[in-house]
Short mmCIF file of C-alpha atoms in Angstrom, two decimals:
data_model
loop_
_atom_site.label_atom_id
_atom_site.label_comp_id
_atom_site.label_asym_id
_atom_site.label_seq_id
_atom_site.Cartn_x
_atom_site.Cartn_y
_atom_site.Cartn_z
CA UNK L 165 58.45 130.79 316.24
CA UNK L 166 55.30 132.88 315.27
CA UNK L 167 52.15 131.76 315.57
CA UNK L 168 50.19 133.25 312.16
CA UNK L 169 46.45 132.83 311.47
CA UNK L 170 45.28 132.01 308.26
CA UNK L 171 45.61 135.58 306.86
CA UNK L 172 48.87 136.33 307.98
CA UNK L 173 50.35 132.73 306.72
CA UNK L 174 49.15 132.87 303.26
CA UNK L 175 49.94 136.62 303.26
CA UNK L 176 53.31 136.46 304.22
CA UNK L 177 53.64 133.08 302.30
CA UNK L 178 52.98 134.55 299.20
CA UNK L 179 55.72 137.18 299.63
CA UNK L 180 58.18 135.11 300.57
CA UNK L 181 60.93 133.95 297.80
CA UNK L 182 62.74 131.90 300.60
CA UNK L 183 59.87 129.70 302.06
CA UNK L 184 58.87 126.42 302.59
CA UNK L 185 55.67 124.64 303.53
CA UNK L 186 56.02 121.87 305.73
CA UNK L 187 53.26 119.46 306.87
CA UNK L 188 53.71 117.58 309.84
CA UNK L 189 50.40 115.25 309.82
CA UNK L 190 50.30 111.46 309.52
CA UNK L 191 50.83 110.13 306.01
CA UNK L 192 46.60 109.06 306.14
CA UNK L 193 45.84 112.79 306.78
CA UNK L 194 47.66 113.85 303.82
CA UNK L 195 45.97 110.88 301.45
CA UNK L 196 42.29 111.65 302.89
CA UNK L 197 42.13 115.15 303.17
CA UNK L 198 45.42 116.73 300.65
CA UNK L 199 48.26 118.96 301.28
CA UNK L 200 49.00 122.40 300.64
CA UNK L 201 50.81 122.39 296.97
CA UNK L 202 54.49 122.03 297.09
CA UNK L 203 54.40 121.46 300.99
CA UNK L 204 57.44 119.05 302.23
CA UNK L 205 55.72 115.93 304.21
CA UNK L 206 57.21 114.89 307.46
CA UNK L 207 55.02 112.73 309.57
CA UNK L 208 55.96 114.85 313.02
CA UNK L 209 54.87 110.82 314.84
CA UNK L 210 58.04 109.16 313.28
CA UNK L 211 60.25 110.69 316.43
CA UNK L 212 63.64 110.38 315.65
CA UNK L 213 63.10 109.78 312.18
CA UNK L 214 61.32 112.90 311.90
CA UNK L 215 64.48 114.73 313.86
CA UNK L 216 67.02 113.43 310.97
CA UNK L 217 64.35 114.65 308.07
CA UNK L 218 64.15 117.72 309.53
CA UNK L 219 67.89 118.40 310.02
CA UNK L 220 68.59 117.88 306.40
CA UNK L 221 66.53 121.31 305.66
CA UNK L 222 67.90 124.16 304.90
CA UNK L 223 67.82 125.95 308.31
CA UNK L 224 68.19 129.94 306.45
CA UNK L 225 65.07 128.92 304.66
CA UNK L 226 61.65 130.33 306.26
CA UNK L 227 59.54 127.50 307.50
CA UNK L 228 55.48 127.84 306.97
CA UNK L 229 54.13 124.54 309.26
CA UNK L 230 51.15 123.30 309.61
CA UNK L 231 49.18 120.11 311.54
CA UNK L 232 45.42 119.40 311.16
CA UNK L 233 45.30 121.98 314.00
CA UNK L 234 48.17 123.95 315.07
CA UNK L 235 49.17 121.71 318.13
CA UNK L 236 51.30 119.33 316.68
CA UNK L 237 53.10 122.20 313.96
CA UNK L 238 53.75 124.31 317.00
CA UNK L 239 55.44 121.21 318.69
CA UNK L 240 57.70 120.43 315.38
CA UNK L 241 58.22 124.31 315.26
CA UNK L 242 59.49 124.44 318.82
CA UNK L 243 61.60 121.22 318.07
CA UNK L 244 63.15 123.28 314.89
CA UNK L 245 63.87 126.09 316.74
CA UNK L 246 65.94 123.63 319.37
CA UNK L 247 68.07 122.44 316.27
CA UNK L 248 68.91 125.48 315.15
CA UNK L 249 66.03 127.16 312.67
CA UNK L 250 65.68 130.51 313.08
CA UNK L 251 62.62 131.52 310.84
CA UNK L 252 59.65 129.03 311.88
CA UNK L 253 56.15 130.28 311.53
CA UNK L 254 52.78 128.19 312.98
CA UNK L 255 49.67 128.12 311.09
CA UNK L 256 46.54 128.61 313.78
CA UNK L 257 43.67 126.37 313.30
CA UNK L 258 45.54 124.46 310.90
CA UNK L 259 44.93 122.42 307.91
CA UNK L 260 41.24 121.86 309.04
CA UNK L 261 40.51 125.63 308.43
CA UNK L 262 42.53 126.68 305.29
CA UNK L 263 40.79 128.22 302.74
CA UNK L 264 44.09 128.58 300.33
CA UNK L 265 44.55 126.01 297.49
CA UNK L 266 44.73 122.12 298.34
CA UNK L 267 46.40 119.23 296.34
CA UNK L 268 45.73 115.51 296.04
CA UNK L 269 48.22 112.86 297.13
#
């Protein structure tokens, strides 16, 4: 897992052919405050549920996550990395301080 701030996320995001954005906030989050275009949406609160999402992912993919914060997408980063993803990357500071483009639910 790397941790990436906000420059080195969207800049490596935006060169990367094999990536995908996953949010792991509560379903509210997404509906009050949007998601990051094209993310994936896996509520990282859902436990197992979220464990048997996540394992249907294509593991040789590169994985941009992010939380409202960072806490909780370095936790489902970490838990990715136990099931077998290779290429995980955290977004610091989160969804809260993005700057990058932002869609509605």
């Amino acid at each position: 897992m790397a941790d990436l701030t906000q420059e080195e996320w969207a800049e490596q995001l935006s060169q990367d052919n094999n990536a995908v954005v996953l949010d792991v906030r509560t379903q509210e989050e997404v509906e009050e405050e949007g998601i990051i275009p094209n993310a994936v949406h896996i509520d990282i609160y859902r436990g197992q549920e979220f464990i048997n999402e996540v394992e249907t992912l294509d593991k040789s993919k590169t994985f941009y996550v992010y939380c409202r914060s960072g806490n909780r997408s370095g936790q489902a980063c970490a838990i990715m990395n136990q099931l077998g993803f290779e290429n995980t990357n955290n977004l610091l500071g989160g969804f809260s301080e993005w700057t990058g483009d932002v869609a509605s639910i």
